[in-house]
mmCIF file of C-alpha atoms in Angstrom:
data_model
loop_
_atom_site.group_PDB
_atom_site.id
_atom_site.type_symbol
_atom_site.label_atom_id
_atom_site.label_comp_id
_atom_site.label_asym_id
_atom_site.label_seq_id
_atom_site.Cartn_x
_atom_site.Cartn_y
_atom_site.Cartn_z
ATOM 1 C CA MET A 1 116.882 118.461 130.549
ATOM 2 C CA PRO A 2 113.779 116.369 129.686
ATOM 3 C CA GLN A 3 111.828 117.407 126.616
ATOM 4 C CA THR A 4 108.317 118.790 127.051
ATOM 5 C CA PRO A 5 105.766 116.050 126.242
ATOM 6 C CA GLY A 6 104.064 116.799 122.951
ATOM 7 C CA LEU A 7 106.813 119.129 121.725
ATOM 8 C CA PRO A 8 108.117 116.773 118.966
ATOM 9 C CA VAL A 9 104.600 116.603 117.495
ATOM 10 C CA ARG A 10 104.346 120.412 117.359
ATOM 11 C CA ARG A 11 107.819 120.646 115.876
ATOM 12 C CA ALA A 12 106.729 118.176 113.198
ATOM 13 C CA ALA A 13 103.595 120.222 112.468
ATOM 14 C CA LEU A 14 105.807 123.284 112.056
ATOM 15 C CA ARG A 15 108.022 121.380 109.595
ATOM 16 C CA LEU A 16 104.968 120.444 107.558
ATOM 17 C CA LEU A 17 103.860 124.073 107.321
ATOM 18 C CA ASP A 18 107.379 125.149 106.441
ATOM 19 C CA ALA A 19 107.473 122.638 103.577
ATOM 20 C CA VAL A 20 104.212 124.011 102.174
ATOM 21 C CA PHE A 21 105.189 127.668 102.349
ATOM 22 C CA ARG A 22 108.907 127.592 101.666
ATOM 23 C CA ARG A 23 109.150 124.692 99.198
ATOM 24 C CA GLY A 24 105.647 124.575 97.733
ATOM 25 C CA GLU A 25 105.181 120.926 98.723
ATOM 26 C CA THR A 26 101.854 119.284 99.432
ATOM 27 C CA LEU A 27 101.271 118.083 102.974
ATOM 28 C CA GLU A 28 101.512 114.521 101.669
ATOM 29 C CA GLN A 29 104.867 115.214 100.022
ATOM 30 C CA ALA A 30 106.110 116.815 103.231
ATOM 31 C CA GLU A 31 105.209 113.875 105.461
ATOM 32 C CA GLY A 32 108.345 111.854 104.756
ATOM 33 C CA ALA A 33 110.813 114.385 106.152
ATOM 34 C CA GLY A 34 108.357 116.302 108.305
ATOM 35 C CA LEU A 35 107.184 113.291 110.306
ATOM 36 C CA GLY A 36 110.398 111.289 110.124
ATOM 37 C CA ASP A 37 110.981 111.199 113.883
ATOM 38 C CA ILE A 38 107.326 110.683 114.830
ATOM 39 C CA ARG A 39 106.716 106.948 115.144
ATOM 40 C CA LYS A 40 103.345 106.496 116.834
ATOM 41 C CA ALA A 41 100.301 106.674 114.567
ATOM 42 C CA PRO A 42 98.254 108.905 116.938
ATOM 43 C CA ASP A 43 101.160 111.379 117.163
ATOM 44 C CA ARG A 44 101.532 111.462 113.382
ATOM 45 C CA ALA A 45 97.802 112.016 113.025
ATOM 46 C CA LEU A 46 97.912 114.884 115.526
ATOM 47 C CA ALA A 47 100.809 116.598 113.755
ATOM 48 C CA LYS A 48 98.922 116.377 110.450
ATOM 49 C CA ALA A 49 95.730 117.643 112.089
ATOM 50 C CA ILE A 50 97.517 120.669 113.567
ATOM 51 C CA ALA A 51 99.110 121.531 110.222
ATOM 52 C CA GLY A 52 95.866 120.897 108.349
ATOM 53 C CA GLU A 53 93.744 123.093 110.616
ATOM 54 C CA SER A 54 96.414 125.804 110.515
ATOM 55 C CA LEU A 55 96.129 125.834 106.719
ATOM 56 C CA ARG A 56 92.338 125.519 106.688
ATOM 57 C CA TRP A 57 91.926 128.593 108.926
ATOM 58 C CA LEU A 58 95.122 130.405 107.952
ATOM 59 C CA THR A 59 93.532 133.648 106.719
ATOM 60 C CA ASP A 60 91.417 133.958 109.867
ATOM 61 C CA CYS A 61 94.287 133.099 112.217
ATOM 62 C CA ASP A 62 96.482 135.666 110.476
ATOM 63 C CA ALA A 63 93.791 138.315 110.902
ATOM 64 C CA LEU A 64 93.660 137.571 114.624
ATOM 65 C CA ILE A 65 97.447 137.710 114.918
ATOM 66 C CA ASP A 66 97.568 141.065 113.133
ATOM 67 C CA SER A 67 94.828 142.434 115.370
ATOM 68 C CA ALA A 68 96.898 141.689 118.478
ATOM 69 C CA THR A 69 100.267 143.173 117.521
ATOM 70 C CA LYS A 70 101.514 146.321 115.835
ATOM 71 C CA GLN A 71 104.572 144.498 114.567
ATOM 72 C CA ASN A 72 104.660 143.669 110.873
ATOM 73 C CA LEU A 73 105.256 139.920 110.853
ATOM 74 C CA PRO A 74 106.135 138.518 107.404
ATOM 75 C CA ASP A 75 104.003 135.622 106.176
ATOM 76 C CA ASP A 76 106.905 133.199 106.510
ATOM 77 C CA ALA A 77 108.252 134.552 109.811
ATOM 78 C CA LYS A 78 108.758 131.717 112.291
ATOM 79 C CA VAL A 79 106.857 133.528 115.029
ATOM 80 C CA ARG A 80 103.809 133.817 112.734
ATOM 81 C CA MET A 81 104.081 130.139 111.831
ATOM 82 C CA VAL A 82 104.209 129.167 115.498
ATOM 83 C CA LEU A 83 101.275 131.428 116.363
ATOM 84 C CA ARG A 84 99.266 129.844 113.554
ATOM 85 C CA ILE A 85 99.672 126.353 114.975
ATOM 86 C CA MET A 86 99.043 127.622 118.503
ATOM 87 C CA LEU A 87 95.765 129.276 117.504
ATOM 88 C CA ALA A 88 94.689 126.281 115.411
ATOM 89 C CA GLN A 89 95.092 124.044 118.449
ATOM 90 C CA ALA A 90 93.292 126.363 120.853
ATOM 91 C CA LEU A 91 90.460 127.463 118.552
ATOM 92 C CA ARG A 92 89.907 124.370 116.392
ATOM 93 C CA LEU A 93 91.315 121.341 118.208
ATOM 94 C CA ASP A 94 90.203 122.329 121.737
ATOM 95 C CA THR A 95 93.706 122.045 123.194
ATOM 96 C CA PRO A 96 93.888 123.764 126.618
ATOM 97 C CA PRO A 97 95.740 127.095 126.391
ATOM 98 C CA HIS A 98 98.344 126.092 128.985
ATOM 99 C CA ALA A 99 99.225 123.021 126.906
ATOM 100 C CA VAL A 100 99.435 125.133 123.759
ATOM 101 C CA ILE A 101 101.836 127.550 125.456
ATOM 102 C CA ALA A 102 103.949 124.749 126.936
ATOM 103 C CA THR A 103 104.431 123.074 123.551
ATOM 104 C CA GLY A 104 104.452 126.202 121.379
ATOM 105 C CA LEU A 105 106.868 128.669 122.943
ATOM 106 C CA PRO A 106 109.820 126.201 122.989
ATOM 107 C CA LEU A 107 109.601 126.205 119.189
ATOM 108 C CA LEU A 108 110.894 129.793 119.347
ATOM 109 C CA ALA A 109 114.062 129.055 121.297
ATOM 110 C CA GLY A 110 116.267 132.105 120.878
ATOM 111 C CA GLY A 111 113.374 133.957 119.232
ATOM 112 C CA PRO A 112 110.552 136.317 120.205
ATOM 113 C CA ARG A 113 108.846 134.080 122.745
ATOM 114 C CA ARG A 114 107.587 137.037 124.755
ATOM 115 C CA LEU A 115 105.846 138.414 121.666
ATOM 116 C CA ALA A 116 104.237 135.054 120.858
ATOM 117 C CA HIS A 117 103.145 134.573 124.480
ATOM 118 C CA GLY A 118 101.622 138.041 124.610
ATOM 119 C CA VAL A 119 99.758 137.730 121.306
ATOM 120 C CA PHE A 120 98.424 134.272 122.087
ATOM 121 C CA SER A 121 97.371 135.160 125.622
ATOM 122 C CA ALA A 122 95.543 138.245 124.382
ATOM 123 C CA LEU A 123 93.690 136.250 121.761
ATOM 124 C CA VAL A 124 92.567 133.300 123.868
ATOM 125 C CA LYS A 125 91.030 135.233 126.734
ATOM 126 C CA PRO A 126 87.468 134.015 127.356
ATOM 127 C CA GLY A 127 85.147 135.534 124.797
ATOM 128 C CA ARG A 128 88.029 137.253 122.961
ATOM 129 C CA SER A 129 88.559 135.189 119.808
ATOM 130 C CA VAL A 130 85.956 133.440 117.731
ATOM 131 C CA LEU A 131 86.600 132.054 114.277
ATOM 132 C CA PRO A 132 83.807 132.424 111.698
ATOM 133 C CA GLU A 133 81.568 129.494 110.815
ATOM 134 C CA ALA A 134 83.345 129.121 107.480
ATOM 135 C CA PRO A 135 87.022 129.762 106.718
ATOM 136 C CA THR A 136 87.943 132.988 104.965
ATOM 137 C CA LEU A 137 89.585 132.013 101.681
ATOM 138 C CA PRO A 138 92.897 133.582 100.616
ATOM 139 C CA GLU A 139 92.433 136.791 98.660
ATOM 140 C CA ARG A 140 94.060 135.456 95.513
ATOM 141 C CA VAL A 141 91.649 132.495 95.514
ATOM 142 C CA VAL A 142 88.637 134.787 95.843
ATOM 143 C CA GLU A 143 89.969 136.911 92.971
ATOM 144 C CA ARG A 144 90.315 133.802 90.807
ATOM 145 C CA TRP A 145 86.949 132.217 91.616
ATOM 146 C CA GLY A 146 84.862 135.325 92.195
ATOM 147 C CA ALA A 147 83.214 136.307 95.473
ATOM 148 C CA GLN A 148 79.954 134.456 94.797
ATOM 149 C CA LYS A 149 81.622 131.132 94.001
ATOM 150 C CA ALA A 150 84.063 131.485 96.899
ATOM 151 C CA SER A 151 81.282 132.196 99.401
ATOM 152 C CA ALA A 152 79.376 129.111 98.193
ATOM 153 C CA ILE A 153 82.447 126.880 98.561
ATOM 154 C CA ALA A 154 83.814 128.160 101.892
ATOM 155 C CA PRO A 155 81.246 126.465 104.189
ATOM 156 C CA GLY A 156 82.315 123.092 102.806
ATOM 157 C CA LEU A 157 85.880 123.700 103.984
ATOM 158 C CA ALA A 158 85.155 124.181 107.692
ATOM 159 C CA PHE A 159 85.836 120.536 108.560
ATOM 160 C CA PRO A 160 87.896 117.682 107.113
ATOM 161 C CA PRO A 161 85.731 115.362 105.012
ATOM 162 C CA GLU A 162 84.043 112.193 106.134
ATOM 163 C CA LEU A 163 85.178 108.839 104.733
ATOM 164 C CA ASP A 164 83.643 107.701 101.441
ATOM 165 C CA LEU A 165 83.840 104.106 100.238
ATOM 166 C CA ALA A 166 83.168 102.686 96.776
ATOM 167 C CA LEU A 167 81.740 99.160 96.845
ATOM 168 C CA LYS A 168 82.782 96.369 94.529
ATOM 169 C CA ASP A 169 79.187 95.090 94.466
ATOM 170 C CA ALA A 170 76.610 97.872 94.298
ATOM 171 C CA ALA A 171 73.855 95.374 95.101
ATOM 172 C CA GLN A 172 75.189 95.306 98.665
ATOM 173 C CA THR A 173 74.861 99.058 99.181
ATOM 174 C CA GLU A 174 72.024 99.216 101.701
ATOM 175 C CA THR A 175 73.128 96.123 103.622
ATOM 176 C CA ARG A 176 76.712 97.289 103.914
ATOM 177 C CA ALA A 177 75.755 100.860 104.875
ATOM 178 C CA VAL A 178 73.681 99.541 107.786
ATOM 179 C CA ALA A 179 76.306 97.015 108.852
ATOM 180 C CA MET A 180 79.096 99.629 108.849
ATOM 181 C CA GLY A 181 77.021 102.308 110.575
ATOM 182 C CA GLY A 182 77.159 104.624 107.589
ATOM 183 C CA VAL A 183 74.857 106.226 105.045
ATOM 184 C CA THR A 184 74.672 105.946 101.282
ATOM 185 C CA LEU A 185 74.235 108.779 98.799
ATOM 186 C CA ALA A 186 74.318 106.625 95.641
ATOM 187 C CA PRO A 187 74.358 102.962 94.615
ATOM 188 C CA GLY A 188 77.766 101.492 95.388
ATOM 189 C CA HIS A 189 78.628 104.269 97.865
ATOM 190 C CA VAL A 190 78.878 104.304 101.675
ATOM 191 C CA ARG A 191 79.837 107.306 103.811
ATOM 192 C CA LEU A 192 81.309 106.827 107.304
ATOM 193 C CA PRO A 193 82.169 109.396 109.981
ATOM 194 C CA ARG A 194 85.588 111.032 109.693
ATOM 195 C CA GLY A 195 88.361 109.514 111.756
ATOM 196 C CA ALA A 196 87.559 105.897 110.931
ATOM 197 C CA ALA A 197 90.727 103.775 110.743
ATOM 198 C CA VAL A 198 90.502 102.387 107.220
ATOM 199 C CA GLU A 199 92.410 99.128 107.678
ATOM 200 C CA SER A 200 90.395 98.196 110.757
ATOM 201 C CA LEU A 201 87.028 98.489 108.985
ATOM 202 C CA ALA A 202 84.985 95.397 108.184
ATOM 203 C CA ASP A 203 86.029 93.490 105.067
ATOM 204 C CA PHE A 204 89.052 95.652 104.280
ATOM 205 C CA LYS A 205 91.223 92.590 103.694
ATOM 206 C CA ALA A 206 88.402 90.905 101.801
ATOM 207 C CA GLY A 207 88.600 93.736 99.275
ATOM 208 C CA ASP A 208 84.875 94.455 99.126
ATOM 209 C CA TRP A 209 85.423 98.235 98.959
ATOM 210 C CA TRP A 210 88.010 100.961 98.582
ATOM 211 C CA VAL A 211 88.283 104.595 99.708
ATOM 212 C CA GLN A 212 87.072 107.075 97.079
ATOM 213 C CA ASP A 213 85.314 110.426 97.428
ATOM 214 C CA LEU A 214 81.725 110.560 96.200
ATOM 215 C CA ALA A 215 82.566 113.110 93.503
ATOM 216 C CA ALA A 216 85.511 111.010 92.322
ATOM 217 C CA GLN A 217 83.159 108.050 91.855
ATOM 218 C CA ILE A 218 80.982 109.870 89.324
ATOM 219 C CA PRO A 219 83.209 109.903 86.176
ATOM 220 C CA ALA A 220 83.528 106.114 85.907
ATOM 221 C CA ARG A 221 79.812 105.669 86.606
ATOM 222 C CA LEU A 222 79.080 107.720 83.484
ATOM 223 C CA LEU A 223 80.561 104.963 81.301
ATOM 224 C CA GLY A 224 78.005 102.418 82.527
ATOM 225 C CA ASP A 225 78.404 98.642 82.264
ATOM 226 C CA GLY A 226 81.316 97.337 80.223
ATOM 227 C CA GLU A 227 79.921 93.951 79.199
ATOM 228 C CA GLY A 228 83.355 92.753 78.121
ATOM 229 C CA LYS A 229 84.223 95.887 76.147
ATOM 230 C CA HIS A 230 87.603 97.641 76.323
ATOM 231 C CA ALA A 231 88.216 100.772 78.389
ATOM 232 C CA LEU A 232 91.324 102.894 78.894
ATOM 233 C CA ASP A 233 91.838 104.634 82.225
ATOM 234 C CA LEU A 234 94.335 107.413 81.573
ATOM 235 C CA CYS A 235 96.388 108.628 84.551
ATOM 236 C CA ALA A 236 94.877 105.687 86.404
ATOM 237 C CA ALA A 237 96.844 105.331 89.647
ATOM 238 C CA PRO A 238 96.172 104.740 92.489
ATOM 239 C CA GLY A 239 93.274 102.884 90.899
ATOM 240 C CA GLY A 240 89.876 103.907 92.251
ATOM 241 C CA LYS A 241 88.383 104.502 88.819
ATOM 242 C CA THR A 242 90.132 101.447 87.365
ATOM 243 C CA MET A 243 88.491 99.281 90.017
ATOM 244 C CA GLN A 244 85.099 100.860 89.346
ATOM 245 C CA LEU A 245 85.405 100.067 85.647
ATOM 246 C CA ALA A 246 86.628 96.530 86.294
ATOM 247 C CA ALA A 247 83.748 95.927 88.720
ATOM 248 C CA SER A 248 81.360 97.082 85.966
ATOM 249 C CA GLY A 249 82.636 94.470 83.530
ATOM 250 C CA TRP A 250 85.104 96.493 81.479
ATOM 251 C CA ASN A 251 88.400 95.068 80.239
ATOM 252 C CA VAL A 252 90.556 97.883 81.582
ATOM 253 C CA THR A 253 93.946 99.123 80.480
ATOM 254 C CA ALA A 254 95.233 101.256 83.361
ATOM 255 C CA LEU A 255 97.883 103.694 82.159
ATOM 256 C CA ASP A 256 100.109 105.786 84.423
ATOM 257 C CA MET A 257 103.699 107.014 84.258
ATOM 258 C CA SER A 258 104.439 106.842 88.004
ATOM 259 C CA LYS A 259 106.063 103.576 89.109
ATOM 260 C CA ARG A 260 105.205 104.193 92.760
ATOM 261 C CA ARG A 261 101.567 104.996 92.065
ATOM 262 C CA LEU A 262 101.193 102.023 89.739
ATOM 263 C CA GLU A 263 102.428 99.784 92.541
ATOM 264 C CA LEU A 264 99.595 101.165 94.691
ATOM 265 C CA LEU A 265 97.170 100.386 91.876
ATOM 266 C CA LYS A 266 98.461 96.810 91.640
ATOM 267 C CA ASP A 267 98.144 96.413 95.416
ATOM 268 C CA ASN A 268 94.560 97.666 95.277
ATOM 269 C CA LEU A 269 93.693 95.280 92.453
ATOM 270 C CA LYS A 270 95.217 92.385 94.387
ATOM 271 C CA ARG A 271 93.268 93.244 97.553
ATOM 272 C CA THR A 272 89.939 93.570 95.725
ATOM 273 C CA GLY A 273 90.457 90.631 93.379
ATOM 274 C CA LEU A 274 89.598 92.809 90.377
ATOM 275 C CA LYS A 275 91.390 92.440 87.057
ATOM 276 C CA ALA A 276 93.002 95.127 84.916
ATOM 277 C CA SER A 277 96.093 95.543 82.739
ATOM 278 C CA PRO A 278 98.459 98.122 84.288
ATOM 279 C CA VAL A 279 100.789 99.887 81.856
ATOM 280 C CA ARG A 280 103.586 102.239 82.855
ATOM 281 C CA ALA A 281 104.040 104.833 80.123
ATOM 282 C CA ASP A 282 103.812 108.516 79.273
ATOM 283 C CA ALA A 283 100.392 108.877 77.668
ATOM 284 C CA LEU A 284 101.728 111.495 75.239
ATOM 285 C CA GLN A 285 104.363 109.045 73.920
ATOM 286 C CA TRP A 286 102.428 105.765 74.187
ATOM 287 C CA GLU A 287 100.564 104.133 71.306
ATOM 288 C CA PRO A 288 97.906 101.481 72.049
ATOM 289 C CA LYS A 289 97.735 98.174 70.229
ATOM 290 C CA HIS A 290 94.000 98.563 69.698
ATOM 291 C CA ARG A 291 91.268 101.189 69.950
ATOM 292 C CA PHE A 292 88.911 101.483 72.901
ATOM 293 C CA ASP A 293 85.170 101.537 73.454
ATOM 294 C CA ALA A 294 85.557 103.967 76.340
ATOM 295 C CA ILE A 295 88.288 106.249 77.647
ATOM 296 C CA LEU A 296 88.303 107.924 81.026
ATOM 297 C CA ILE A 297 90.668 110.879 81.393
ATOM 298 C CA ASP A 298 91.126 111.764 85.048
ATOM 299 C CA ALA A 299 93.518 114.465 83.972
ATOM 300 C CA PRO A 300 96.430 115.889 85.964
ATOM 301 C CA CYS A 301 95.281 119.244 87.335
ATOM 302 C CA THR A 302 95.792 121.816 90.054
ATOM 303 C CA ALA A 303 93.554 119.672 92.330
ATOM 304 C CA THR A 304 91.979 122.730 93.941
ATOM 305 C CA GLY A 305 88.745 120.741 94.227
ATOM 306 C CA THR A 306 90.348 118.621 96.958
ATOM 307 C CA CYS A 307 90.818 121.648 99.221
ATOM 308 C CA ARG A 308 88.591 120.320 102.010
ATOM 309 C CA ARG A 309 90.925 117.326 102.478
ATOM 310 C CA HIS A 310 94.107 119.064 101.275
ATOM 311 C CA PRO A 311 93.860 122.691 102.471
ATOM 312 C CA ASP A 312 97.466 123.318 101.444
ATOM 313 C CA VAL A 313 96.297 123.541 97.825
ATOM 314 C CA LEU A 314 94.649 126.905 98.515
ATOM 315 C CA HIS A 315 98.003 128.354 99.523
ATOM 316 C CA ARG A 316 100.263 126.640 96.983
ATOM 317 C CA ILE A 317 98.365 126.993 93.723
ATOM 318 C CA GLY A 318 98.376 130.310 91.907
ATOM 319 C CA ALA A 319 97.433 131.541 88.464
ATOM 320 C CA ARG A 320 100.837 130.609 87.018
ATOM 321 C CA GLN A 321 100.323 126.847 87.517
ATOM 322 C CA ILE A 322 97.022 126.712 85.627
ATOM 323 C CA PRO A 323 98.285 127.233 82.025
ATOM 324 C CA GLU A 324 100.775 124.364 82.429
ATOM 325 C CA MET A 325 97.940 122.021 83.369
ATOM 326 C CA VAL A 326 95.683 123.298 80.586
ATOM 327 C CA GLU A 327 98.276 122.496 77.920
ATOM 328 C CA LEU A 328 98.760 118.960 79.221
ATOM 329 C CA GLN A 329 95.015 118.324 79.554
ATOM 330 C CA ARG A 330 94.389 119.361 75.951
ATOM 331 C CA ALA A 331 97.169 117.133 74.680
ATOM 332 C CA LEU A 332 95.712 114.159 76.576
ATOM 333 C CA ALA A 333 92.193 114.823 75.290
ATOM 334 C CA ALA A 334 93.389 115.061 71.691
ATOM 335 C CA LYS A 335 95.277 111.760 72.000
ATOM 336 C CA ALA A 336 92.331 110.015 73.644
ATOM 337 C CA ALA A 337 89.943 111.125 70.933
ATOM 338 C CA GLU A 338 92.166 109.400 68.347
ATOM 339 C CA TRP A 339 92.146 106.149 70.319
ATOM 340 C CA LEU A 340 88.358 105.767 70.478
ATOM 341 C CA ASN A 341 86.404 103.336 68.334
ATOM 342 C CA PRO A 342 83.459 104.819 66.411
ATOM 343 C CA GLY A 343 80.609 104.964 68.912
ATOM 344 C CA GLY A 344 83.127 105.010 71.757
ATOM 345 C CA VAL A 345 82.626 107.297 74.739
ATOM 346 C CA MET A 346 85.145 109.638 76.349
ATOM 347 C CA VAL A 347 84.765 111.127 79.832
ATOM 348 C CA TYR A 348 87.006 114.026 80.844
ATOM 349 C CA ALA A 349 87.306 114.819 84.556
ATOM 350 C CA VAL A 350 89.435 117.027 86.783
ATOM 351 C CA CYS A 351 89.358 117.514 90.551
ATOM 352 C CA SER A 352 89.798 121.235 89.976
ATOM 353 C CA LEU A 353 87.633 124.257 90.702
ATOM 354 C CA GLU A 354 89.314 126.321 87.986
ATOM 355 C CA ALA A 355 87.178 127.179 84.956
ATOM 356 C CA GLU A 356 90.254 127.010 82.714
ATOM 357 C CA GLU A 357 90.651 123.311 83.555
ATOM 358 C CA GLY A 358 86.944 122.510 83.437
ATOM 359 C CA GLU A 359 84.334 124.487 81.522
ATOM 360 C CA GLU A 360 86.850 126.084 79.152
ATOM 361 C CA GLN A 361 88.473 122.724 78.428
ATOM 362 C CA ALA A 362 85.115 121.148 77.599
ATOM 363 C CA ALA A 363 84.411 123.930 75.135
ATOM 364 C CA TRP A 364 87.857 123.387 73.581
ATOM 365 C CA ILE A 365 87.245 119.632 73.245
ATOM 366 C CA ASP A 366 83.875 120.373 71.615
ATOM 367 C CA ALA A 367 85.651 122.496 69.008
ATOM 368 C CA HIS A 368 88.852 120.563 68.358
ATOM 369 C CA CYS A 369 88.556 116.809 69.007
ATOM 370 C CA GLY A 370 85.921 115.647 66.509
ATOM 371 C CA LEU A 371 83.614 114.301 69.205
ATOM 372 C CA ALA A 372 79.911 114.848 69.753
ATOM 373 C CA PRO A 373 78.720 115.994 73.199
ATOM 374 C CA MET A 374 76.933 113.303 75.204
ATOM 375 C CA PRO A 375 75.108 115.262 77.915
ATOM 376 C CA ILE A 376 75.104 113.989 81.491
ATOM 377 C CA THR A 377 71.587 113.457 82.847
ATOM 378 C CA ALA A 378 70.229 114.038 86.350
ATOM 379 C CA GLU A 379 69.250 110.373 86.558
ATOM 380 C CA GLU A 380 72.920 109.373 86.396
ATOM 381 C CA LEU A 381 73.912 111.520 89.378
ATOM 382 C CA PRO A 382 73.576 111.236 93.159
ATOM 383 C CA ALA A 383 70.424 112.879 94.495
ATOM 384 C CA GLY A 384 70.898 116.602 95.002
ATOM 385 C CA LEU A 385 73.278 117.058 92.070
ATOM 386 C CA ALA A 386 72.244 118.305 88.633
ATOM 387 C CA PRO A 387 74.037 118.749 85.312
ATOM 388 C CA MET A 388 74.782 122.186 83.902
ATOM 389 C CA PRO A 389 72.751 123.447 80.916
ATOM 390 C CA GLU A 390 75.581 122.296 78.628
ATOM 391 C CA GLY A 391 75.233 118.733 79.950
ATOM 392 C CA TRP A 392 78.435 119.014 81.971
ATOM 393 C CA LEU A 393 78.763 118.464 85.730
ATOM 394 C CA ARG A 394 80.364 120.841 88.211
ATOM 395 C CA THR A 395 80.606 119.925 91.898
ATOM 396 C CA HIS A 396 82.208 121.871 94.732
ATOM 397 C CA PRO A 397 82.710 121.354 98.490
ATOM 398 C CA GLY A 398 79.738 123.554 99.406
ATOM 399 C CA MET A 399 77.285 121.192 97.678
ATOM 400 C CA LEU A 400 75.346 118.474 99.549
ATOM 401 C CA ALA A 401 76.325 120.277 102.734
ATOM 402 C CA ASP A 402 73.630 118.574 104.840
ATOM 403 C CA GLN A 403 75.004 115.166 103.809
ATOM 404 C CA GLY A 404 78.662 116.031 104.440
ATOM 405 C CA GLY A 405 79.674 117.604 101.132
ATOM 406 C CA LEU A 406 81.951 116.301 98.390
ATOM 407 C CA ASP A 407 85.078 117.268 96.496
ATOM 408 C CA GLY A 408 85.136 119.739 93.636
ATOM 409 C CA PHE A 409 85.082 118.084 90.208
ATOM 410 C CA PHE A 410 84.340 118.989 86.631
ATOM 411 C CA VAL A 411 83.097 116.163 84.403
ATOM 412 C CA ALA A 412 82.005 116.108 80.752
ATOM 413 C CA ARG A 413 81.279 113.332 78.245
ATOM 414 C CA TRP A 414 81.429 112.846 74.467
ATOM 415 C CA VAL A 415 80.821 110.102 71.907
ATOM 416 C CA LYS A 416 82.859 109.504 68.733
ATOM 417 C CA PRO A 417 80.656 109.668 65.591
#
């Protein structure tokens, strides 16, 4: 019997969700096995889009499902998983209901297809189901962040992000933005509409730019021009910040313990023609041969600030993961402080929305690392962003909403007396 067209893509999307909920994997980690039998790039992109929108709107889809059945469906029940991807397609990806049914119900072979059909049909009647303008965040996330912070962030999660580029030559910003049909929010930055195929964009092979979120571009900018001085990029791969530093004249040592990610960094350096010294090592065991004039710590973290591009993080990360990250971040900061020359500058950054990994860590560094705060100024930041009273920077996906938003980051800076 011939297979329903589009069914393998939906089955792959279901595998991706299953990997997130049952094994705690990221969507990226799940792609290898989850998309193994999906060869065509558009089909792979569709499977990822279905899974991503299911996760982005999960709380709201679950509320709709529960409103249409009296049965108590466990969070990981297959019928709930299938209904999630069915609703995400109908309500977010504009897939016709008949196509959703044709490719969704076969996923429940031997299961409660009648229940799924009934719930879905009840929910997609004209005028029946409308999702809110902003996703409803999971309850445990709201408890962690507080209602006010969560309500400010949620609007920035309604859509996947647009494509941000960092330019090798900031002097070309305006010219390149016009030529590529994009906009710029800061020198050396160009933003393009989402969905752009990266490798087909102008000058990809020439290495004149690389993909890097606007917020992720800020930490390296805060170190300024290198003028031949030595910088250490801790946890450097896949290399966006290393390339920024190299383009600003720094002699960069790029340290990372992941062989695979360091290979990506080397590939990026080769494509852009920028120079750096990659080192594979555990930063907590490594000892440098010389001290540095600047150190950038893009510390391992829960990465909850990337939730607009990686909505799985909202459902995987809980309070128990945060203390593990905090301990590692403090150890890295203490090491880095020892490796600075007098007058050297350290920037600490995390793509996390958790206060324990951001504001509380900055206060700890103030008290324990022998460094003097070096406040961030408004003049150093993209228009529309402002430092906190302490001289730190906090961004979140709800900021710069009219310009397309940005990831959540915490950034702080110190100088060694």
